[in-house]
Every structure is written in structure tokens, then in C-alpha cells.
Amino acid sequence: MKKAFQKMSLTIFLLSTTLVAACTQPLGAVESKQTATPAAPSIKGPLDAKEVEAFADPLFADKMKKFNVNGSSFVVVRDGKVIVNKGYGFADKEKNIPVDKDTVFQIASVTKTFTALAVMQQVDEGKMDLHHNVEEYLGGLKVPNTTGKPLTLYDMLTYTSGVDLPDITTFIGPEYIGQDISMEEFLPKHMPTVIRPPGEAYTYDNFGFLLAGYAVEKVSGMPFAQYMDEKVFKPLGMNSSSVRFKPELLKRMAAHYGPTGEPHPTFGHAPTDGPQGSILSTGEDMAKYMIMQLQNGQFEGKEIVSKKSMDLMHAYQIFVEKDIPIATVGFETYFNELANGQHVVLKGGNMPGHSSLMVLIPEQKTAFFMSYNNDSMMSVDIYQEFMDHYFPEKEKAEPAYLPLSEKDAQKYIGLYQNTRALAIRTSFVYENGSLVLEDEINGKQKLRMIHPLLFVDEEGNKLAFKEDKAGNITYFYYSTQKGVGVVAHSQKMNQKQSFSDVPNTSSYKNYINNLSALSIMSAKTGNQFDPTGTMTQGEFTDALIKAHGWSVFPGQADGIRQQMVAGIPNVNPSAPITRQVAAVMIQNLKQLQPMATSRVKLQDTADAWAAEAITALVSQGIVDPDTKVNADGSFTFRTKDLLKRQEASALLDLAFGYYSLPIKH
């Protein structure tokens, strides 16, 4: 079974899972970076309540059963009017309370669009400039920056801030409900560093929107929650929406459930005002917000924000490839193929126990919003069915593919690391005339080239490379439903200078180089790796945490350390580590099941607490080169021997690198 912190990692990565998009008309040379798209076909879209309900009622019945969802809201607006606003199932199954238009949900990262709106209001008033150094608006707060390029609000709101730890401020949990933690006291203690030039790479970023909300607070002179009440919620008549947990909203909040239907506690935020994801709202209120969006910032005769600002929120600014948009000011997207050629902007959000999705189709004056009470990806299915039903796409011609020579493939080959989820690493090699991707999520995928920066995998998913001004490949972007939530560019890792004491003939060289490139294990002294040297338990633990890669969230390293030593007697960070202790530490985190088909047999004697872990790892191919598995499955692990540094590099790379399991040697 996966451990709790691993489940939480994936849940938080889905915090604000936004889906798909296309392009819109240019706004001018300064602000718009988009390309034109063919005119959308004339399509009727949703017509009236009876027609929409005939479509939606059986759809929600089917999908709620599939994803084990107890209750969901669903609201559709068109041409300034609400067509449908209804609930399905139960807000609280145990109390038999149905979902209706006034049921309160945590909309999670849909909040980010409200934060972007607040920034654009300040831009309209001349109090902010999207392209100035954001530190001008932070009241003296400084953001560490090693790049020499100032960080701007534009970078932050288009998910290209370049910070090393975009989730360092993602503090959520039941303990934060009822607390009052200000952004002013919180941010100085939890500050990432800008390590990539802002604007260079797309990385889903909770920190950037938190900081943007803080800038609004400082410039406006109002606490963020008060600002949203006075400048957004009240003008829109959103009387059941708040940045904070107000008692009257908590009474109407839908209960929270896990993916398998078990009750889940309500999670709060730190800081209390969470511009990145803390808004509570209802279908009734979100209908008003979507109408304002589709009316270019106007609502009931009032201008909430200027048309120029709204255009920036609806026009794609960031592209991972010229035909693949990824972010507007405030919105971001993936699964581009599901848009069916329409201009779509979306924002989704997930908190443990609640999920939401907002979809705008501005050219069709149509939008829908849904919230439901578990953290599954039901919204992806609903979105796809909605687009296929109301805005179907004509059959597209298969693209022409170009050949790729071994010489031309060299620039892509290497090891890459996701800029958000450091645990996700990907390798590219050239095999039998094709570029081949391998990672833990997608396994091995043979890629076909559409043009030198755009490829497609065997399942039809597109992969876009990015190159620098010198023509060197620096990043790639690849979004599949298997990897949902890991929404970011992956950066090519420069292989560092080879160690003087690791010969080219060493069977450990590739593992050592991989861990060095990822800064997991480096030289012991000078340019020497000390491959046959030993390690302490503490040294191996530090390397294991880095190799595991999920400690990008606040406080997770402590949970990882506790889990990795479970069942190991006499843990002592200063003691030399044996091979069996290392194997158990790895297995405690991997939680692998032994491969039934491998039938490996451990021949030497391991302690009772270690034998099962060793067998599981070896059966999956996680074994150092000096451990040979015989034809009958028997092997000697040298269980009580001290672990050598080169052996640690092999085990850590194979267990937590880019390899798809089981590993074929």
C-alpha cells in the first residue's frame, strides 16, 4: 500500500489541475505572444435547461459512479444567462443532504483566476505594472534571485517565475482551520529562490500566486480577504463566496470524501488568506463570475475589470511550442487535444476531498463550472464529454512524420528532471531509428518527429522540446493523462565532469553520473567519487531523500525519514550502513510487490526484517551490477556487507531514476 505522504504528494500536485486551451486574436506586440488559429465552426452549443439536463443527467450518473463521487454541482451559462444550475447526489451522504446551487465547495486553485483578476484591477488603476520588478509592490520583502533578471507579476501569473521550489508555501491541513496566519508573517519564513530566468520555463506554481496576492494586499492597503470581498465578491453579488472559512459558509459546505468514498477532514491553508487556493464558493456565485468573464469584465452595468485586462486573461501568452498554448494571465492548460479546435480557457483545482473545474469558451459565449466532493479526476471526463457533445471536432489528418538520424538525435539525448516534481526524471536515447523516451510514469515510448521541436508518442500525446538561442535543447514539455498534475517543463541536466577515480569501463559509471547530474551524490573529495568507500546511515538517508524527490512540499522530509527506517532495529545515523539496511530503507519508500514471475531466491542469510525487502527489489530489477541473479533465480546479496558508494549509486538510480519497472537488465 502507498503511504500517506505519497498520496498527499499526488493530491497536492493535482491542486489546481487545469486542462485544455487554444488561441485567440492578437492583442498587440507587447502583451500577446499567440498565433492565429482557424475560425471556429458555427456550432449551436447548449440551448436550454431541458436539453442540457437531458445530456448531463445520465452523464453525471455514469461518471459519479465511475469515480465514486457522492455529490457534484453543475452550472452552465450562455449569452449572459444561467441555463442550468443544479446538484447531483449528496453534499453529505451520511446526513442525506443533497447538493444544490447553494452548496459550498472549496474551489481550490480556481482561486488563482480571482487573484489574477485582482492584480489586473490594480493594473487598471495604474498602481501596478505587470512588467516591473515585483519587489516594487512587496513593501520591502525581497525574493532571492540568482539569475540577474527581475521577477515580474507577468512571470508569476503566467507560471514562469523560475523558482526552485514552487510548492514551498503549500501548507494545508485540518490544523489550519481556525488559525489566523498572515501572509506578512508567513512569506519571509518560506521563500524560494529564483534559479531560472523568469519567463524561460513553465512550471505550475503555487508560490507565484501567493506572492501576487500579497502584492495586491500591500498596494491596495487592504487585507487580501477584505479586498476580494469589496472589489470582487460584492460587486458581482457573490454573497456565498469568501477567501476565509466563514461560519455561515461552513454550515453549507459539502462534506469531504477520499477517492474510495471514505470521509475526509476539511483542510485549511497557511497563510489563512490563500491567493493560490483558499476561496469557498457555490454554483450560484460561480455562474455570476463566469458571466462577467464572458462579458469582458462587465456585470450588470458595472465594470469589474477592463476589457484590455480581461483579454490578457483569455489570450494565451505562454506556449511550449508555437501550436501548443499553455498559460494566460491567470489560467493554464494541458490536454490541448480535448478542446476540439475551440478557443478554450480553463482552471481547475483540487483540495483533499473537493475538486472543481471552470471552462470558458468565449467565442461561443458559453461556460460551465462544476465542484464535487472527492479529489478524483472526474472533471476531465465531464469536460471531454461536454466538448464532444456541444463542440465536436472534425476528423484531423494524420501529420506527416520526418525521419530522425542518429546524428540529429544527439541533441535530445540525455537525462531530464521535471522543474516542479523533482521525483520525475526522464531519459531520451536513440534506438533503431527512433528517439525513445523512458520514465517511471509513462514507461518507454517511441517518438515520431513532426518537426525538430515537436514529437508525438505511440498514444498520440505530443511532446515539445525547447532550445536556447544557440540551438541547444534545454527543456521538454510532455503532458499525458498518466502524468496528470505534473504540469511543468522538464530541464535537461548537464552531465558534470567525470570523476577521476571512476573509469569508463566501470559498470557503475552511468549510475554515478546520473546521481551526480541530479545533485544526489557528488564527489567525496575534489574530483574523486570514492566508489568503493562506505557510507554512514545518515549519509545514505540524505542521498535517499534527494533520490526519492517528493520532499518538495513543506515538512515532508520528516515523514519520509520516519517511513524509511520503519522496522529497522538500532538505527544510528553515525553507524556504517549495511546492504540489507539500505535495501529496507529503499523498499520502505518504494513499497514494491515481488514480481511473481521472477521467483528470485535469496541464498545468503538476511535478518528477518530485511529478507522480504531485498527479494522485492531484486525481483523488480533493482540490483547493483555486482549482484548476479542466476538462471534459476538464486542470488547472493552480501546482506551484512557494508554498502559501497558505487553500490548506493546503482540502487538509488535504479529505484528512483527514470526506469520503468520491472527493469530489464
XYZ file of C-alpha atoms in Angstrom:
665
model
C 0.000 0.000 0.000
C 1.210 3.530 -0.735
C 1.992 5.557 2.340
C 0.010 8.625 3.341
C 2.623 11.169 2.345
C 2.894 9.678 -1.141
C -0.853 10.012 -1.614
C -0.653 13.572 -0.359
C 2.103 14.371 -2.861
C -0.102 13.405 -5.767
C -3.126 15.161 -4.288
C -1.238 18.408 -3.891
C 0.148 18.095 -7.410
C -3.446 17.921 -8.580
C -4.160 21.068 -6.578
C -5.346 23.182 -9.457
C -5.348 20.717 -12.252
C -6.248 22.765 -15.251
C -6.960 21.169 -18.519
C -7.063 22.486 -22.049
C -6.836 25.523 -24.272
C -6.447 27.097 -27.665
C -5.652 30.560 -29.029
C -7.387 33.874 -29.501
C -6.798 37.053 -31.516
C -3.558 39.084 -31.094
C -3.574 41.899 -28.575
C -0.521 43.762 -29.786
C 3.210 43.383 -29.938
C 3.890 43.912 -26.240
C 1.347 41.702 -24.487
C 0.329 38.959 -26.924
C 2.591 36.103 -27.955
C -0.060 33.934 -29.559
C -0.570 32.733 -33.093
C -3.750 32.790 -35.106
C -5.985 29.746 -35.308
C -8.592 28.808 -37.896
C -12.014 30.312 -37.326
C -14.191 28.139 -35.137
C -17.103 26.442 -36.891
C -20.596 27.709 -36.157
C -21.952 25.340 -33.520
C -25.189 25.610 -31.576
C -23.812 24.652 -28.190
C -26.083 24.258 -25.148
C -29.602 25.523 -25.879
C -31.903 25.380 -22.857
C -32.311 23.716 -19.483
C -34.273 20.752 -20.819
C -31.692 19.977 -23.495
C -28.688 20.383 -21.148
C -30.267 18.226 -18.448
C -31.028 15.501 -20.990
C -27.292 15.474 -21.757
C -25.937 15.989 -18.236
C -28.197 13.815 -16.064
C -27.101 10.420 -17.447
C -23.519 11.662 -17.828
C -23.183 12.595 -14.155
C -24.901 9.396 -13.069
C -22.336 7.392 -15.003
C -19.234 9.386 -14.077
C -20.095 9.768 -10.403
C -20.397 6.004 -10.183
C -17.121 5.522 -12.082
C -15.170 7.923 -9.827
C -17.008 7.144 -6.592
C -18.255 10.731 -6.234
C -21.052 11.304 -3.722
C -22.156 14.743 -4.877
C -21.493 17.343 -7.555
C -22.705 20.753 -8.645
C -23.024 21.705 -12.321
C -23.759 25.129 -13.788
C -23.885 26.156 -17.445
C -24.121 29.773 -18.631
C -24.551 31.185 -22.129
C -25.075 34.695 -23.519
C -25.237 36.225 -20.060
C -27.835 33.793 -18.745
C -27.783 30.748 -16.472
C -29.115 27.758 -18.402
C -28.664 25.087 -15.747
C -27.582 25.270 -12.124
C -28.258 22.052 -10.260
C -26.779 19.460 -7.981
C -26.332 15.732 -8.292
C -26.078 13.325 -5.393
C -25.262 14.217 -1.809
C -23.341 17.059 -0.222
C -23.313 14.895 2.886
C -24.147 11.253 2.268
C -24.344 10.324 5.953
C -26.842 13.115 6.701
C -28.728 12.645 3.415
C -28.182 16.306 2.408
C -28.385 16.805 -1.381
C -26.146 19.100 -3.431
C -27.915 22.215 -4.717
C -26.958 25.582 -6.205
C -26.111 26.950 -2.738
C -23.853 24.100 -1.605
C -20.428 25.464 -0.675
C -17.270 23.861 -2.026
C -13.594 24.666 -1.742
C -12.755 25.705 -5.307
C -9.011 25.338 -4.586
C -6.810 26.659 -7.382
C -9.681 28.128 -9.373
C -8.857 30.839 -6.808
C -5.839 31.734 -8.930
C -8.076 33.314 -11.568
C -9.530 35.616 -8.891
C -6.026 36.590 -7.780
C -5.071 37.393 -11.373
C -8.264 39.457 -11.656
C -7.320 41.421 -8.524
C -3.867 42.153 -9.957
C -5.402 43.322 -13.231
C -7.727 45.658 -11.314
C -4.661 47.258 -9.760
C -3.057 47.470 -13.203
C -6.202 49.202 -14.495
C -5.878 51.745 -11.687
C -2.244 52.415 -12.569
C -0.974 51.110 -9.235
C 0.841 48.102 -10.693
C 2.719 47.279 -13.875
C 2.874 43.643 -14.935
C 6.397 44.062 -16.266
C 8.057 45.845 -13.340
C 10.123 44.085 -10.692
C 7.552 42.637 -8.294
C 9.646 43.764 -5.332
C 8.331 47.287 -6.020
C 4.972 46.097 -4.679
C 6.060 43.974 -1.712
C 6.670 46.605 0.959
C 10.348 45.767 1.330
C 10.095 41.967 1.073
C 12.887 40.546 -1.092
C 12.806 37.455 -3.308
C 16.181 35.674 -3.597
C 17.202 35.670 -7.256
C 20.384 34.206 -8.761
C 19.535 34.947 -12.409
C 20.105 38.672 -12.767
C 16.650 39.039 -14.387
C 13.944 40.668 -12.247
C 10.871 38.653 -11.335
C 7.649 40.321 -12.528
C 3.944 39.869 -11.909
C 3.633 38.808 -15.548
C 6.067 35.954 -14.923
C 4.237 34.881 -11.792
C 0.754 34.998 -13.299
C 1.867 33.054 -16.381
C 3.534 30.293 -14.318
C 7.078 31.128 -15.420
C 8.598 32.546 -12.212
C 11.646 30.254 -12.338
C 11.683 29.476 -8.608
C 13.368 26.314 -7.380
C 10.553 25.211 -5.038
C 7.161 26.349 -6.393
C 5.326 24.376 -3.686
C 7.399 25.531 -0.710
C 4.412 27.568 0.501
C 1.840 24.772 0.077
C 0.836 24.309 3.706
C -2.562 22.610 4.000
C -4.173 20.552 6.745
C -7.053 20.390 9.245
C -4.898 22.169 11.819
C -5.041 25.439 9.864
C -8.813 25.844 10.199
C -9.496 28.430 12.873
C -5.972 29.829 12.805
C -5.155 33.329 11.553
C -1.749 33.349 9.887
C -0.959 36.470 7.881
C 0.947 36.497 4.612
C 3.240 39.139 6.090
C 4.477 36.822 8.835
C 4.403 33.688 6.680
C 6.222 34.678 3.485
C 9.627 35.740 4.880
C 9.976 32.308 6.514
C 9.023 30.323 3.395
C 10.753 31.887 0.427
C 12.068 30.009 -2.616
C 14.887 31.241 -4.845
C 14.587 32.252 -8.490
C 17.110 29.936 -10.187
C 15.907 30.024 -13.816
C 15.491 33.316 -15.702
C 11.851 34.349 -15.227
C 9.844 33.656 -18.361
C 12.152 30.849 -19.519
C 10.228 27.738 -18.445
C 6.665 26.863 -17.488
C 6.212 25.362 -14.024
C 2.900 25.127 -12.207
C 3.464 27.492 -9.312
C 1.528 27.968 -6.080
C 4.120 30.360 -4.667
C 3.787 32.871 -7.514
C 0.078 33.401 -6.920
C 0.522 33.634 -3.166
C 3.109 36.370 -3.713
C 0.866 38.114 -6.255
C -1.946 38.194 -3.694
C 0.446 39.639 -1.150
C 1.382 42.364 -3.657
C -2.321 43.227 -4.037
C -2.604 43.419 -0.259
C 0.380 45.779 0.091
C -0.536 48.057 -2.829
C -4.246 48.303 -2.010
C -3.673 48.698 1.715
C -6.378 46.101 2.437
C -6.034 42.536 3.708
C -6.468 40.188 0.773
C -9.730 38.681 2.076
C -11.209 42.157 2.563
C -10.024 43.219 -0.890
C -11.770 40.261 -2.535
C -14.967 40.933 -0.564
C -15.107 44.616 -1.523
C -13.644 44.615 -5.028
C -14.840 41.310 -6.461
C -17.445 39.364 -4.483
C -19.792 42.243 -3.533
C -19.793 43.903 -6.986
C -20.631 40.526 -8.531
C -23.272 39.669 -5.933
C -21.239 36.594 -4.904
C -22.751 36.504 -1.431
C -21.684 32.929 -0.673
C -18.005 33.308 -1.564
C -15.056 34.042 0.675
C -11.302 33.667 0.932
C -11.832 32.548 4.528
C -13.850 29.885 6.380
C -16.821 31.984 7.484
C -19.208 30.173 9.864
C -22.263 30.685 7.634
C -20.405 29.092 4.708
C -19.084 26.186 6.743
C -22.685 25.259 7.618
C -23.422 24.780 3.907
C -20.106 23.201 2.930
C -20.195 19.806 1.263
C -18.615 17.007 3.252
C -15.226 15.815 2.039
C -14.505 12.284 0.826
C -11.487 10.387 -0.364
C -11.264 8.664 -3.770
C -12.701 5.429 -2.360
C -15.589 7.150 -0.587
C -14.203 7.395 2.940
C -14.930 10.647 4.847
C -12.065 13.114 4.713
C -11.407 16.037 7.081
C -11.654 19.589 5.816
C -8.245 21.112 5.105
C -7.362 24.739 5.692
C -4.458 26.872 4.463
C -1.417 28.618 5.831
C -1.360 31.525 5.406
C -5.048 31.885 6.194
C -5.715 34.071 3.165
C -4.567 31.837 0.322
C -4.462 33.702 -3.013
C -3.248 30.451 -4.544
C -6.241 28.355 -3.495
C -8.403 29.167 -0.455
C -11.686 30.526 -1.903
C -15.004 28.916 -0.985
C -17.916 29.359 -3.397
C -21.131 27.921 -4.814
C -22.575 27.151 -8.235
C -24.844 30.179 -7.859
C -21.902 32.533 -7.294
C -19.622 30.982 -9.892
C -22.341 31.484 -12.519
C -22.068 35.241 -11.932
C -18.277 35.115 -12.130
C -18.376 33.244 -15.451
C -20.947 35.653 -16.915
C -18.626 38.541 -16.034
C -15.717 36.719 -17.669
C -17.690 36.146 -20.873
C -18.855 39.776 -20.880
C -15.272 41.093 -20.982
C -15.249 42.277 -17.372
C -18.761 43.768 -17.303
C -21.525 42.678 -14.943
C -24.960 44.270 -14.601
C -23.726 47.594 -15.940
C -20.594 47.676 -13.786
C -17.008 47.297 -14.992
C -15.269 44.838 -12.700
C -12.095 44.917 -14.771
C -11.200 46.455 -18.142
C -11.615 44.637 -21.437
C -7.863 45.024 -22.025
C -7.148 43.207 -18.774
C -9.730 40.532 -19.482
C -8.165 39.974 -22.901
C -4.870 39.202 -21.178
C -6.623 36.636 -19.011
C -8.178 34.963 -22.056
C -5.313 35.245 -24.559
C -2.575 32.657 -24.351
C 0.764 34.255 -23.528
C 2.972 31.214 -22.974
C 3.442 28.394 -25.461
C 5.508 25.253 -25.064
C 5.536 25.083 -28.877
C 4.043 27.505 -31.377
C 0.876 25.411 -31.729
C 0.602 24.348 -28.068
C -0.581 27.125 -25.713
C -0.018 26.627 -22.016
C -0.822 29.756 -19.956
C -2.675 33.048 -19.976
C -2.506 35.639 -17.229
C -4.153 33.517 -14.548
C -5.254 30.456 -16.488
C -3.112 27.471 -17.535
C -3.796 24.364 -19.524
C -2.888 20.947 -20.783
C -4.657 18.143 -22.716
C -4.902 20.562 -25.643
C -6.449 17.967 -27.931
C -9.642 17.896 -25.841
C -10.506 21.488 -26.834
C -11.685 20.236 -30.255
C -10.200 23.251 -32.010
C -12.160 25.753 -29.922
C -10.698 28.723 -28.074
C -10.998 27.440 -24.512
C -9.586 28.746 -21.246
C -9.885 26.719 -18.087
C -8.873 26.491 -14.481
C -9.268 23.530 -12.202
C -8.487 22.920 -8.592
C -8.167 20.069 -6.127
C -8.062 20.052 -2.358
C -8.185 16.786 -0.414
C -11.860 15.875 -0.624
C -13.030 18.582 -3.063
C -12.420 19.218 -6.786
C -13.523 21.963 -9.172
C -13.276 22.896 -12.831
C -14.213 26.083 -14.698
C -14.328 26.028 -18.510
C -14.794 29.180 -20.616
C -15.436 29.123 -24.376
C -15.503 32.896 -25.002
C -16.177 32.848 -28.745
C -19.270 30.716 -28.106
C -20.373 32.855 -25.116
C -20.531 29.576 -23.194
C -19.057 28.356 -19.910
C -19.569 25.674 -17.296
C -18.418 25.095 -13.734
C -18.515 22.052 -11.503
C -17.464 21.173 -7.957
C -17.659 17.740 -6.372
C -16.726 16.157 -3.080
C -13.740 13.956 -3.723
C -10.322 14.586 -5.268
C -10.640 12.348 -8.321
C -10.277 13.460 -11.936
C -13.952 13.114 -12.856
C -13.804 16.661 -14.212
C -11.570 15.550 -17.102
C -14.199 13.089 -18.298
C -17.016 15.630 -17.951
C -15.014 18.240 -19.871
C -14.249 15.861 -22.715
C -17.876 14.713 -22.980
C -19.126 18.321 -22.900
C -16.830 19.392 -25.735
C -17.538 16.307 -27.836
C -21.288 16.789 -27.415
C -21.595 20.535 -27.971
C -18.489 21.407 -29.973
C -17.391 18.286 -31.855
C -14.259 18.446 -33.929
C -13.971 17.275 -37.487
C -11.563 14.473 -38.247
C -7.992 15.730 -38.445
C -5.489 14.491 -40.965
C -2.599 12.421 -39.641
C 0.512 14.643 -39.619
C 3.459 13.828 -41.828
C 6.398 12.493 -39.839
C 10.039 13.257 -40.545
C 12.934 10.818 -40.262
C 15.451 11.333 -37.458
C 19.079 10.392 -37.956
C 21.309 9.230 -35.145
C 23.455 12.336 -35.607
C 20.481 14.713 -35.354
C 19.135 12.808 -32.345
C 22.202 13.577 -30.239
C 20.952 16.988 -29.138
C 17.891 15.449 -27.450
C 19.649 12.531 -25.764
C 20.206 12.767 -22.030
C 18.629 12.938 -18.598
C 15.913 15.484 -17.734
C 14.225 16.441 -14.450
C 10.761 17.939 -14.011
C 11.005 21.507 -12.716
C 8.100 21.023 -10.330
C 8.086 17.341 -9.408
C 11.769 16.648 -8.846
C 10.942 12.952 -8.484
C 10.003 12.765 -12.188
C 13.080 12.096 -14.319
C 13.109 11.189 -17.998
C 15.738 9.697 -20.277
C 15.968 10.023 -24.065
C 18.002 7.610 -26.163
C 18.196 6.734 -29.847
C 17.180 3.172 -30.683
C 16.540 1.531 -34.060
C 15.979 4.787 -35.920
C 13.729 6.427 -33.299
C 14.002 8.716 -30.321
C 12.828 6.757 -27.268
C 11.564 8.287 -24.019
C 11.588 6.403 -20.743
C 10.262 7.455 -17.369
C 8.592 5.866 -14.369
C 5.114 7.203 -15.234
C 4.832 6.534 -18.957
C 7.272 3.657 -19.343
C 9.041 3.501 -22.708
C 7.569 5.473 -25.591
C 8.866 5.546 -29.147
C 8.556 9.070 -30.537
C 7.887 10.220 -34.090
C 9.066 13.641 -35.250
C 6.616 16.150 -36.710
C 9.324 18.811 -36.818
C 12.630 19.194 -34.922
C 10.955 20.579 -31.771
C 7.717 18.591 -31.847
C 7.269 14.833 -31.454
C 4.341 12.510 -30.782
C 4.343 9.320 -28.727
C 2.743 5.960 -29.512
C -0.518 7.018 -27.834
C -0.824 10.290 -29.747
C 0.415 12.612 -26.975
C 2.578 15.481 -28.151
C 5.994 16.269 -26.725
C 7.614 19.647 -27.341
C 11.295 20.442 -26.907
C 12.648 23.916 -26.232
C 16.038 25.186 -27.345
C 18.154 28.167 -26.335
C 19.465 30.870 -28.666
C 22.459 28.695 -29.537
C 20.181 25.848 -30.645
C 20.871 23.636 -27.606
C 17.942 21.665 -26.200
C 17.205 22.931 -22.695
C 13.701 21.677 -21.806
C 10.842 19.499 -22.935
C 7.133 19.521 -22.126
C 5.028 16.356 -22.191
C 1.510 16.047 -20.810
C -0.307 12.730 -20.628
C -3.242 11.610 -18.522
C -0.869 9.190 -16.791
C 1.173 12.149 -15.592
C -1.678 14.488 -14.776
C -0.713 17.043 -12.173
C 2.975 17.069 -13.065
C 2.433 20.189 -15.133
C 5.809 21.725 -15.896
C 8.728 21.819 -18.255
C 11.469 19.268 -17.608
C 15.019 20.606 -17.700
C 17.951 18.896 -19.341
C 20.518 18.040 -16.705
C 24.085 18.787 -17.673
C 26.338 15.805 -17.120
C 29.136 17.024 -14.894
C 32.810 16.277 -15.426
C 33.572 12.603 -14.971
C 35.180 11.590 -11.703
C 38.876 10.819 -11.947
C 38.534 7.581 -9.958
C 35.579 6.153 -11.962
C 36.965 4.561 -15.151
C 34.942 4.478 -18.363
C 34.861 0.687 -18.080
C 33.143 0.767 -14.697
C 29.688 -0.845 -14.723
C 28.690 1.813 -12.193
C 29.707 4.829 -14.263
C 26.259 5.622 -15.703
C 24.571 5.373 -12.296
C 27.212 7.575 -10.676
C 26.923 10.164 -13.460
C 23.123 10.240 -13.217
C 23.163 10.873 -9.479
C 25.859 13.494 -9.910
C 23.846 15.335 -12.587
C 20.835 15.381 -10.263
C 22.986 16.536 -7.299
C 22.007 13.436 -5.310
C 25.551 12.129 -4.765
C 28.653 14.119 -5.640
C 32.408 13.959 -5.170
C 33.745 12.802 -1.839
C 36.858 14.961 -2.156
C 37.994 17.114 -5.065
C 37.160 15.283 -8.291
C 37.070 11.850 -6.688
C 33.833 9.977 -6.094
C 35.432 7.307 -3.861
C 33.383 4.494 -5.477
C 34.483 1.734 -3.097
C 34.231 3.869 0.029
C 31.481 3.215 2.571
C 28.678 5.423 3.877
C 27.006 6.071 7.200
C 23.288 5.545 7.668
C 22.902 9.314 7.881
C 24.744 9.926 4.609
C 22.655 7.319 2.812
C 19.464 8.765 4.294
C 20.313 12.227 2.929
C 21.005 10.795 -0.532
C 17.841 8.681 -0.388
C 15.638 11.706 0.364
C 17.082 13.544 -2.632
C 16.705 10.484 -4.864
C 13.116 9.942 -3.711
C 12.385 13.505 -4.814
C 8.989 14.082 -3.201
C 10.264 16.252 -0.349
C 9.378 19.399 -2.330
C 6.430 20.028 -0.019
C 6.798 21.634 3.404
C 7.508 19.188 6.205
C 7.524 16.105 4.012
C 11.173 15.268 4.611
C 10.368 14.445 8.253
C 7.667 11.974 7.228
C 9.947 10.401 4.648
C 12.708 9.934 7.224
C 10.304 8.233 9.625
C 8.940 5.927 6.978
C 12.300 4.866 5.569
C 13.562 3.497 8.902
C 10.371 1.636 9.825
C 11.139 -1.882 11.042
C 14.922 -1.375 11.148
C 16.383 -2.044 14.613
C 19.115 0.070 16.190
C 19.038 2.926 13.701
C 22.106 5.100 14.166
C 22.903 7.889 11.664
C 26.595 7.702 12.588
C 26.893 3.931 12.051
C 28.128 2.487 8.748
C 25.242 1.253 6.635
C 24.970 -2.353 5.527
C 23.480 -3.509 2.263
C 20.422 -5.014 3.935
C 19.665 -1.793 5.830
C 19.933 0.179 2.573
C 17.584 -2.250 0.822
C 14.959 -1.949 3.551
C 15.162 1.854 3.517
C 14.570 1.889 -0.236
C 11.729 -0.629 -0.076
C 10.053 1.271 2.756
C 9.607 4.127 0.275
C 9.058 2.131 -2.929
C 6.558 -0.341 -1.411
C 7.106 -2.770 -4.305
C 5.430 -6.122 -4.583
C 7.759 -9.000 -5.540
C 7.411 -9.955 -9.204
C 5.567 -13.277 -9.181
C 7.137 -14.318 -12.480
C 10.748 -13.721 -11.411
C 10.847 -16.211 -8.489
C 14.124 -14.890 -7.141
C 15.679 -16.760 -4.218
C 17.958 -15.111 -1.692
C 20.809 -17.510 -0.901
C 22.697 -15.751 1.879
C 21.221 -15.087 5.282
C 19.460 -11.812 5.859
C 17.834 -10.705 9.085
C 14.112 -11.472 9.212
C 13.183 -7.788 8.929
C 15.212 -7.417 5.686
C 14.682 -10.555 3.594
C 11.330 -9.572 2.070
C 12.571 -6.105 1.067
C 15.683 -7.489 -0.618
C 13.630 -10.042 -2.568
C 11.118 -7.410 -3.713
C 13.807 -5.062 -5.000
C 15.809 -7.732 -6.814
C 12.667 -9.218 -8.394
C 11.936 -5.794 -9.921
C 15.476 -5.431 -11.280
C 16.732 -3.004 -8.632
C 20.102 -4.628 -8.082
C 23.688 -3.431 -8.324
C 25.924 -4.798 -11.122
C 27.956 -6.996 -8.761
C 24.879 -8.905 -7.621
C 24.210 -11.626 -10.178
C 20.852 -13.349 -10.482
C 21.343 -16.890 -11.740
C 19.159 -18.645 -14.296
C 17.211 -20.400 -11.540
C 16.550 -17.063 -9.773
C 19.048 -17.611 -6.980
C 21.292 -14.746 -5.927
C 23.645 -13.732 -3.156
C 23.087 -10.195 -1.876
C 26.008 -9.916 0.570
C 23.443 -8.708 3.060
C 25.723 -7.956 6.039
C 28.487 -6.308 3.985
C 28.933 -2.562 4.258
C 27.365 -0.651 1.371
C 29.865 0.889 -1.040
C 29.225 4.320 -2.554
C 29.106 2.911 -6.070
C 26.564 0.302 -4.963
C 24.456 3.043 -3.369
C 24.525 4.992 -6.644
C 23.233 1.978 -8.587
C 20.454 1.111 -6.137
C 19.267 4.714 -5.802
C 19.353 5.402 -9.526
C 17.503 2.206 -10.414
C 14.911 2.665 -7.669
C 14.191 6.364 -8.167
C 15.570 7.263 -11.589
C 13.807 7.254 -14.921
C 13.451 3.479 -15.215
C 10.123 1.751 -15.808
C 9.602 -1.321 -13.654
C 10.399 -4.131 -13.809
C 13.867 -3.201 -15.010
C 15.221 -5.445 -17.756
C 18.961 -5.929 -17.412
